Every structure is written in C-alpha cells, then in structure tokens.
Amino acid sequence: MTPAEMNWAGNITFGARRLCTPRSVAELRETVAASDAVRALGTRHSFNAVADTAGDLVSVAGLPRVVDIDPARRTVRLSAGLRFGEFAAELHERGFALHNLGSLPHISAAGACATGTHGSGVGNRSLAGCVRALDLVTADGGTRTLRRGEPDFAGAVVSLGALGVVTALELDVVPAFDVQQWVYEDLPEAALTEGFDEVMAAAYSVSVFTDWSPGPVGQVWLKQRVGDEGPRPMPAEWLGARLADGSRHPIPGVPAGNCTRQQGVPGPWYRRLPHFRLEFTPSNGDELQSEYFVARRDAAAAYEALARLRERIAPVLQISEIRGVAGDDLWLSPAYGRDSVAFHFTWVPDAAAVAPVLAGIEEALAPFGARPHWGKVFGTAPEVLRTLYPRYGDFEELMARHDPSGTFRNDFLDRHFPG
C-alpha cells in the first residue's frame, strides 16, 4: 500500500502496510488469520481515522455479489461491500424497498451500518436499524453470525469494525413505494424554531439546509411518499417559505444536475430519498464533515445555541443540514434510546480553521448531550462520550470477548475505548 492511499475527502492518509481485496470469504479468512492487525475498509467516506491501521486494510468490495431477497420473511441478504445504489433497483423491481436511504447512494451497506450513518425522517431509524443479522470473519479466521434478539446483537451492528470483518448483512425490507420531492426556500427562522416538530414531521423525509446566515433558512427538502391517491401538488407557500421554481442543489449557486429529481415528479424510493444520483459524483471530496445528534425535544434550543455562533460557523462552512432520526436500541448508535435531530456540517477542507469552530460547537451543544457521528470529524473527549452512551462499558466488554488479541483495534479505538 502506498502513502497516496487516502479517504474520499483526502484528509486522511492511511498508514496500513497493504490493502487486500479478497475475492472470496475463504481468502478473507486466510488474510485475517495471518495478520496481527486488520481493519475493514468500506467506500472511504469516513472523515477521521476510524478505519485506519498500521497493519492490513481489507476491502470486502471484491467478494462475490449477493442480493438474496426472501419475500416471505421480507428480508434481503447482501454482500457487505455493495453500495446502496448497486442493489436498490433490483430490490425495487422485486417489489421491495429499504425503509430509508442516506444522502448518498455511493456508500457501502456495511460501512454505513457500522458507523451509525442514517437518512432522514422522524419515523425512520438509521440504516443500521434495519439490520436483522450479520456475518463476521473473526480474528482467528473463523466465522460467526449474529442475529437480532441475541445478547450481543445490539452491540454488534454499530461496531466501528471492532468485532471483525462483516461479510454479509441481512436487512429488513418493506413494500416498494414511490416518492415526490419538493424544495421550499427562505423558511422564516421563527417558523423553524417555534415549530421544529411541525417542520421535521412535514414529510416522510425532511432535510433543512442552512448556511447559518441571519434571516430565513435557505432550503427545506420534503420527500413525500406517494399514497394510493397518487401524486399530489403542494402549495406555493408553506409556513412562510416559497416553493422553488426549479431544481436546487443544497449549496446555493451550485448546479443541481447531480441531484435527485425534484419539483414533485414521482419516482422510486431509491431515486428520491438520496439527495444525489448514483451515476454522478456528488462532489470532488474537497470538504470535511461533522455531525451531532441531540434529543428531538432539545432540537429547537440546540438550534438557537448554534445560531449564536453563526458568525464563527459561516466563514468555514459550505452548508449545514438538519434531519430527524428515530431512536433505536443499538448501543453505539448516536440515536440510541432517543428520537433525535442531527445537525450536520459540511466544512471547507481546512482542518486548522475548522478545529476551533468545532470546539465552540461542541461546547454549545454540551448541555444537550450531543453525540457525534462516529465517522466524521469531532473532538468530543472519550470521558465525555462515555457519559453519553449508557452501554459504553458493555461495548468495551464485548470488544474484549470478541477480539481478545486486539486484532481489530487501532489508534481510534484505543483512544475512545481503552477498556
């Protein structure tokens, strides 16, 4: 492996001695068994060193493609390296869907679930919330399957790669559905802060985009499920915002050609729930990202705390997105035990300039028990994280049992889960 091997954003250079792309589970098992340090590498969309290692990086993208749909059980079994956009159409053609998708269809299923990545919608859990079972290659080269309902399962889904290399996932599916996407512009800030729940619950999936400038909130993307009555129009004005007269990119002034179809044109769930189309690159990677989850009941107060920092945030920000996420029972999920609202920040690619702003954001959100996204840039201290996750110590014990040799540990895990 060469020093030029980087993550998608280019802010992390991997320190691994080599990158392995096994072509079978048997080859993967041999690779893991022969190594003293292994980390799984997905689509490289993490913005910190969670996936790095001084040993061997292994990609499961080369494993045989598996998309096995069980209509009776309403599940799909997937090879872990598949990107969401690579199997969604097949799932739809068979009459099924995932309950939600993230902003990008370009990320791998296993990587998204392992870091607690999510989509939007106050009634929609994170992508990890639909995992029913997962297959792991363990440190000795063995295999293990963990299923929902088993004692270790809730700690193993959002596991940061700490328990083994995931080779396959079984996910819950729902009947296929269509979605209409609408964009409203210039929502009065008071309409958001005084009616946060109303805005977040206005559609199946809702994203609020802001650059934190004074005045109206820039855009609200409403993704409505198409019901039995068929597509329906939306009013020209809503809560003081106006319906966009054309397609929009989340960042004002950027061409919208790579965004999913808007203006109420109905389409399959997998072509509307993401913000960006699979066939286009969403950006060139010249950015950093951070995200913090607070309890939904605290969202308006958290917004106001962040708004007081707008003069510090705006100069290093490209865009900020606010989304609702339903609570779950997965130990390391940022939405564990509470319905949440996530405040996402896409920064300019200048870590030194972003760092002090990030410290200010974390201080402002501390009274709300803000949990950072595991795969993005954050500075929250390990001793603080431990207070934010009731099952933190249980996860450390789970790591010790599943990986007593420390094969899957790295500097990131050693810092945050010293045991």
Coordinates of C-alpha atoms in Angstrom, one line a residue:
M1 CA 0.0 0.0 0.0
T2 CA 1.3 3.4 -0.9
P3 CA 1.2 6.6 1.1
A4 CA -1.1 8.0 -1.6
E5 CA -4.0 5.8 -0.4
M6 CA -6.4 8.2 1.1
N7 CA -10.0 8.5 2.2
W8 CA -12.6 10.1 -0.1
A9 CA -12.1 13.6 1.3
G10 CA -8.3 13.4 1.1
N11 CA -7.9 14.5 4.8
I12 CA -6.7 11.0 6.0
T13 CA -3.7 9.2 4.6
F14 CA -4.0 5.5 5.6
G15 CA -1.0 4.1 7.4
A16 CA -1.6 0.5 6.5
R17 CA 1.2 -1.7 5.2
R18 CA -1.0 -3.1 2.5
L19 CA -4.5 -3.1 1.1
C20 CA -6.1 -6.5 0.5
T21 CA -9.1 -7.2 -1.7
P22 CA -10.1 -10.8 -1.2
R23 CA -12.2 -12.5 -3.9
S24 CA -13.9 -15.0 -1.6
V25 CA -14.8 -15.4 2.1
A26 CA -12.2 -18.2 2.3
E27 CA -9.5 -15.9 1.0
L28 CA -10.6 -13.2 3.5
R29 CA -10.5 -15.7 6.4
E30 CA -6.9 -16.7 5.4
T31 CA -5.9 -13.0 5.2
V32 CA -7.3 -12.1 8.6
A33 CA -5.9 -15.3 10.3
A34 CA -2.4 -14.5 9.1
S35 CA -2.4 -10.8 10.2
D36 CA -1.8 -9.3 13.6
A37 CA -3.7 -6.1 12.8
V38 CA -6.7 -5.8 10.5
R39 CA -9.3 -3.1 9.7
A40 CA -12.1 -3.3 7.2
L41 CA -12.2 -0.5 4.6
G42 CA -15.6 0.4 3.0
T43 CA -16.1 3.2 0.5
R44 CA -13.7 5.5 2.4
H45 CA -16.4 8.0 3.3
S46 CA -15.3 8.5 6.9
F47 CA -13.6 11.7 7.7
N48 CA -11.4 10.5 10.6
A49 CA -9.1 7.6 11.2
V50 CA -11.8 5.1 12.4
A51 CA -10.8 2.7 9.5
D52 CA -7.1 3.1 9.6
T53 CA -4.5 0.7 10.9
A54 CA -0.8 0.1 10.9
G55 CA -1.5 -3.4 9.7
D56 CA -3.6 -4.7 6.9
L57 CA -6.7 -2.9 5.4
V58 CA -9.1 -5.3 3.8
S59 CA -11.8 -4.4 1.4
V60 CA -14.9 -6.6 1.0
A61 CA -15.8 -4.9 -2.3
G62 CA -14.3 -7.9 -4.2
L63 CA -16.4 -10.6 -2.5
P64 CA -18.9 -12.3 -4.8
R65 CA -22.1 -10.2 -5.3
V66 CA -25.0 -11.5 -3.2
V67 CA -28.5 -10.0 -3.3
D68 CA -30.8 -12.7 -2.0
I69 CA -34.4 -11.5 -1.4
D70 CA -36.8 -13.5 0.8
P71 CA -40.3 -12.3 0.0
A72 CA -41.9 -14.4 2.8
R73 CA -39.6 -13.1 5.5
R74 CA -39.3 -9.6 4.0
T75 CA -35.6 -9.6 4.1
V76 CA -32.6 -9.2 1.8
R77 CA -29.2 -10.8 2.3
L78 CA -26.4 -8.7 0.9
S79 CA -22.7 -9.0 0.4
A80 CA -21.3 -6.3 2.7
G81 CA -19.3 -4.4 0.1
L82 CA -22.2 -3.5 -2.0
R83 CA -23.1 0.2 -2.2
F84 CA -26.7 1.1 -1.7
G85 CA -27.1 2.3 -5.2
E86 CA -25.8 -1.1 -6.6
F87 CA -28.7 -3.2 -5.3
A88 CA -31.6 -0.8 -4.7
A89 CA -33.0 -1.1 -8.3
E90 CA -33.1 -4.8 -8.1
L91 CA -34.8 -4.7 -4.8
H92 CA -37.4 -2.3 -6.2
E93 CA -38.0 -4.5 -9.3
R94 CA -38.9 -7.3 -6.9
G95 CA -41.4 -5.1 -5.2
F96 CA -39.4 -4.2 -2.1
A97 CA -37.6 -1.2 -0.6
L98 CA -35.4 -0.2 2.3
H99 CA -37.2 2.0 4.8
N100 CA -34.7 4.8 4.1
L101 CA -31.5 5.8 2.4
G102 CA -28.8 8.3 3.3
S103 CA -27.9 11.4 1.3
L104 CA -25.5 9.4 -0.8
P105 CA -26.3 6.1 -2.6
H106 CA -22.5 5.7 -3.1
I107 CA -21.6 4.4 0.4
S108 CA -21.3 0.7 1.3
A109 CA -24.1 -1.0 3.3
A110 CA -21.6 -2.4 5.8
G111 CA -19.7 0.8 6.4
A112 CA -22.9 2.8 6.8
C113 CA -24.3 0.5 9.4
A114 CA -21.0 0.1 11.3
T115 CA -20.8 3.9 11.9
G116 CA -24.5 4.7 12.5
T117 CA -25.0 6.5 9.3
H118 CA -28.6 7.5 8.6
G119 CA -31.2 9.1 6.3
S120 CA -34.0 11.4 7.4
G121 CA -37.5 11.3 8.8
V122 CA -38.8 11.5 12.4
G123 CA -40.3 8.0 12.0
N124 CA -37.2 6.4 10.3
R125 CA -34.4 4.8 12.1
S126 CA -30.8 4.9 11.0
L127 CA -29.7 2.5 8.2
A128 CA -28.4 0.2 10.9
G129 CA -31.9 -0.1 12.4
C130 CA -33.0 -2.5 9.6
V131 CA -30.2 -5.0 10.2
R132 CA -31.6 -8.4 11.1
A133 CA -28.3 -10.4 11.0
L134 CA -24.7 -10.0 10.1
D135 CA -21.9 -12.4 9.2
L136 CA -18.4 -11.8 10.6
V137 CA -14.9 -13.1 10.0
T138 CA -13.3 -13.2 13.4
A139 CA -9.7 -12.6 14.5
D140 CA -8.7 -16.3 14.2
G141 CA -10.1 -16.5 10.7
G142 CA -13.3 -18.2 11.9
T143 CA -16.9 -17.1 11.1
R144 CA -19.8 -16.1 13.2
T145 CA -23.4 -15.0 12.6
L146 CA -25.1 -12.6 15.0
R147 CA -28.9 -12.3 14.8
R148 CA -31.4 -9.8 16.2
G149 CA -32.6 -10.9 19.6
E150 CA -29.3 -12.5 20.6
P151 CA -27.5 -10.9 23.6
D152 CA -24.6 -9.4 21.7
F153 CA -26.5 -8.3 18.6
A154 CA -27.5 -4.7 19.7
G155 CA -23.8 -4.0 20.4
A156 CA -22.5 -5.6 17.2
V157 CA -24.4 -3.6 14.5
V158 CA -22.8 -0.2 15.1
S159 CA -19.5 -1.7 16.0
L160 CA -17.0 0.6 14.2
G161 CA -15.3 -2.6 12.8
A162 CA -14.2 -3.6 16.3
L163 CA -15.6 -7.1 16.3
G164 CA -14.5 -8.5 13.0
V165 CA -14.9 -8.0 9.2
V166 CA -18.5 -8.1 8.2
T167 CA -19.0 -10.1 5.0
A168 CA -22.8 -10.2 4.7
L169 CA -25.9 -8.4 6.1
E170 CA -29.5 -9.4 6.3
L171 CA -31.8 -6.4 6.2
D172 CA -35.5 -5.9 6.8
V173 CA -37.3 -4.7 3.7
V174 CA -40.7 -3.0 3.2
P175 CA -43.1 -2.9 0.2
A176 CA -41.7 -0.7 -2.6
F177 CA -43.0 2.8 -2.8
D178 CA -42.7 6.0 -4.8
V179 CA -41.7 9.4 -3.5
Q180 CA -42.2 13.0 -4.6
Q181 CA -39.5 15.5 -3.7
W182 CA -40.2 19.2 -3.2
V183 CA -37.9 22.1 -2.2
Y184 CA -39.1 25.2 -0.4
E185 CA -36.9 28.2 0.0
D186 CA -36.5 31.0 2.6
L187 CA -38.3 29.5 5.5
P188 CA -38.5 32.1 8.3
E189 CA -36.2 31.2 11.1
A190 CA -39.0 31.7 13.6
A191 CA -41.1 29.1 11.7
L192 CA -38.4 26.6 12.4
T193 CA -37.5 27.4 16.0
E194 CA -41.2 27.8 17.1
G195 CA -42.4 24.8 15.1
F196 CA -39.5 22.5 14.9
D197 CA -41.6 19.3 15.3
E198 CA -44.0 20.5 12.6
V199 CA -41.2 21.1 10.1
M200 CA -39.4 17.9 10.8
A201 CA -42.6 15.8 10.5
A202 CA -43.9 17.6 7.4
A203 CA -42.9 14.6 5.1
Y204 CA -41.6 11.1 5.1
S205 CA -38.1 12.5 4.9
V206 CA -37.2 16.1 5.7
S207 CA -33.9 18.0 5.3
V208 CA -33.3 21.6 6.3
F209 CA -30.3 23.3 4.7
T210 CA -28.8 26.4 6.1
D211 CA -25.6 28.4 5.9
W212 CA -26.4 30.0 9.3
S213 CA -26.6 33.4 7.8
P214 CA -29.0 35.8 9.6
G215 CA -32.5 35.8 8.1
P216 CA -34.6 33.0 6.5
V217 CA -33.4 29.3 6.5
G218 CA -32.2 28.5 3.0
Q219 CA -34.0 25.4 1.9
V220 CA -36.3 22.7 3.1
W221 CA -36.4 19.4 1.1
L222 CA -39.6 17.5 1.6
K223 CA -39.7 13.9 0.4
Q224 CA -43.4 12.7 0.4
R225 CA -44.4 9.1 0.0
V226 CA -46.9 8.7 -2.9
G227 CA -50.1 7.1 -1.5
D228 CA -52.9 5.3 -3.1
E229 CA -54.4 8.5 -4.2
G230 CA -51.4 9.1 -6.4
P231 CA -49.1 12.2 -6.7
R232 CA -50.4 15.4 -5.2
P233 CA -49.5 19.0 -5.6
M234 CA -48.0 21.2 -2.9
P235 CA -48.9 24.8 -2.1
A236 CA -46.9 27.7 -3.5
E237 CA -46.2 28.8 0.1
W238 CA -45.7 26.7 3.3
L239 CA -45.0 28.2 6.7
G240 CA -43.9 31.4 5.1
A241 CA -41.4 29.6 2.7
R242 CA -42.0 29.6 -1.1
L243 CA -41.9 26.6 -3.4
A244 CA -38.7 26.5 -5.6
D245 CA -39.3 27.3 -9.2
G246 CA -36.7 24.8 -10.4
S247 CA -34.3 22.1 -9.2
R248 CA -31.9 23.1 -6.4
H249 CA -28.5 21.9 -5.1
P250 CA -28.2 22.0 -1.3
I251 CA -25.4 24.6 -1.7
P252 CA -26.8 27.8 -3.2
G253 CA -25.4 28.6 -6.6
V254 CA -24.1 25.1 -7.4
P255 CA -25.7 23.4 -10.4
A256 CA -28.4 20.8 -9.5
G257 CA -27.6 18.4 -12.3
N258 CA -26.2 15.7 -9.9
C259 CA -29.2 15.9 -7.5
T260 CA -32.1 13.6 -7.5
R261 CA -35.3 14.8 -9.3
Q262 CA -37.4 17.5 -7.6
Q263 CA -40.5 19.6 -8.3
G264 CA -42.8 16.8 -7.3
V265 CA -42.0 14.4 -10.1
P266 CA -42.8 11.0 -8.6
G267 CA -40.2 8.2 -8.8
P268 CA -39.0 5.1 -7.0
W269 CA -37.8 5.4 -3.4
Y270 CA -34.2 4.8 -4.3
R271 CA -34.2 7.7 -6.9
R272 CA -35.7 10.2 -4.5
L273 CA -34.6 9.5 -0.9
P274 CA -30.9 10.2 -1.5
H275 CA -30.0 13.8 -2.4
F276 CA -27.6 12.8 -5.1
R277 CA -27.8 10.4 -8.0
L278 CA -25.6 7.3 -8.2
E279 CA -24.5 8.0 -11.7
F280 CA -22.9 11.3 -10.7
T281 CA -20.2 12.2 -8.3
P282 CA -21.8 14.3 -5.6
S283 CA -18.7 16.5 -5.2
N284 CA -15.0 16.2 -5.6
G285 CA -14.3 15.4 -2.0
D286 CA -12.9 18.8 -1.1
E287 CA -14.7 19.1 2.2
L288 CA -14.7 18.0 5.8
Q289 CA -17.9 16.8 7.7
S290 CA -19.1 16.8 11.2
E291 CA -22.5 15.9 12.7
Y292 CA -24.0 15.9 16.2
F293 CA -27.2 14.2 17.5
V294 CA -29.4 15.7 20.2
A295 CA -32.7 14.5 21.6
R296 CA -35.6 15.7 19.4
R297 CA -37.1 17.6 22.4
D298 CA -34.0 19.7 22.6
A299 CA -33.7 20.4 18.9
A300 CA -35.0 24.0 18.9
A301 CA -32.8 25.0 21.8
A302 CA -29.8 23.4 20.2
Y303 CA -30.5 25.3 17.0
E304 CA -30.7 28.6 18.9
A305 CA -27.4 27.7 20.7
L306 CA -25.7 27.1 17.3
A307 CA -27.3 30.3 15.8
R308 CA -25.4 32.3 18.4
L309 CA -22.2 31.0 16.8
R310 CA -23.2 31.9 13.2
E311 CA -20.5 34.5 12.7
R312 CA -17.9 31.8 13.6
I313 CA -19.5 29.0 11.6
A314 CA -20.3 30.7 8.3
P315 CA -16.7 31.5 7.2
V316 CA -15.6 27.9 7.2
L317 CA -18.9 26.3 6.2
Q318 CA -20.1 25.1 2.9
I319 CA -23.6 24.0 4.1
S320 CA -25.4 22.6 7.1
E321 CA -28.2 20.0 7.1
I322 CA -30.7 19.3 9.8
R323 CA -32.5 15.9 9.9
G324 CA -34.7 13.9 12.2
V325 CA -33.8 10.3 13.1
A326 CA -36.0 7.9 15.1
G327 CA -34.4 6.3 18.2
D328 CA -33.1 2.7 18.3
D329 CA -31.6 0.2 20.7
L330 CA -28.2 -0.2 19.1
W331 CA -25.6 0.5 21.8
L332 CA -23.3 2.9 19.8
S333 CA -25.9 4.4 17.6
P334 CA -26.0 8.2 18.1
A335 CA -29.8 7.8 18.2
Y336 CA -29.6 5.2 20.9
G337 CA -32.6 5.4 23.3
R338 CA -34.0 8.7 22.0
D339 CA -35.7 10.2 19.0
S340 CA -33.1 12.6 17.6
V341 CA -32.3 15.5 15.4
A342 CA -28.9 15.6 13.7
F343 CA -27.0 18.8 12.9
H344 CA -24.7 18.1 10.0
F345 CA -21.9 20.5 8.9
T346 CA -20.0 20.3 5.6
W347 CA -16.9 22.3 6.1
V348 CA -14.3 23.8 3.8
P349 CA -11.2 21.5 3.6
D350 CA -9.2 23.4 6.2
A351 CA -8.8 21.4 9.4
A352 CA -6.9 24.1 11.2
A353 CA -9.6 26.7 10.5
V354 CA -12.4 24.3 11.4
A355 CA -11.0 22.9 14.6
P356 CA -11.7 26.0 16.9
V357 CA -15.2 26.4 15.4
L358 CA -15.8 22.7 16.1
A359 CA -14.7 23.2 19.7
G360 CA -17.2 26.0 20.1
I361 CA -20.0 23.9 18.6
E362 CA -19.3 21.1 21.0
E363 CA -19.3 23.5 23.9
A364 CA -22.6 25.0 22.8
L365 CA -24.2 21.6 22.4
A366 CA -22.8 20.0 25.5
P367 CA -25.9 20.9 27.7
F368 CA -27.9 18.8 25.2
G369 CA -25.8 15.6 25.5
A370 CA -24.8 15.9 21.8
R371 CA -23.4 12.7 20.4
P372 CA -21.0 13.0 17.4
H373 CA -21.2 10.8 14.3
W374 CA -18.5 8.2 14.6
G375 CA -17.3 8.6 11.1
K376 CA -16.9 12.3 10.9
V377 CA -14.6 15.0 12.4
F378 CA -15.2 15.6 16.1
G379 CA -13.2 16.5 19.2
T380 CA -15.5 15.2 22.0
A381 CA -13.3 13.6 24.7
P382 CA -13.6 9.9 25.4
E383 CA -14.5 10.5 29.0
V384 CA -17.4 12.7 27.8
L385 CA -18.5 10.1 25.2
R386 CA -18.7 7.5 28.0
T387 CA -21.3 9.6 29.8
L388 CA -23.4 9.9 26.6
Y389 CA -23.8 6.2 25.9
P390 CA -25.4 4.0 28.6
R391 CA -23.9 0.9 27.1
Y392 CA -20.4 2.2 26.6
G393 CA -18.8 -0.1 29.1
D394 CA -20.8 -3.0 27.8
F395 CA -19.4 -2.4 24.4
E396 CA -15.8 -2.4 25.7
E397 CA -16.5 -5.8 27.3
L398 CA -18.0 -7.0 24.0
M399 CA -14.8 -6.0 22.2
A400 CA -12.7 -7.9 24.7
R401 CA -14.7 -11.0 24.3
H402 CA -14.9 -11.0 20.5
D403 CA -11.3 -9.8 19.9
P404 CA -9.2 -10.7 22.9
S405 CA -6.0 -10.5 20.8
G406 CA -6.8 -6.9 19.7
T407 CA -6.5 -7.8 16.0
F408 CA -9.2 -5.2 15.0
R409 CA -8.1 -2.4 17.3
N410 CA -6.4 0.7 16.1
D411 CA -5.5 4.1 17.5
F412 CA -9.0 5.4 17.1
L413 CA -10.5 2.5 19.2
D414 CA -7.6 2.6 21.7
R415 CA -8.3 6.3 22.3
H416 CA -12.1 6.1 22.6
F417 CA -12.4 2.6 24.1
P418 CA -9.4 2.0 26.3
G419 CA -11.3 -0.6 28.3

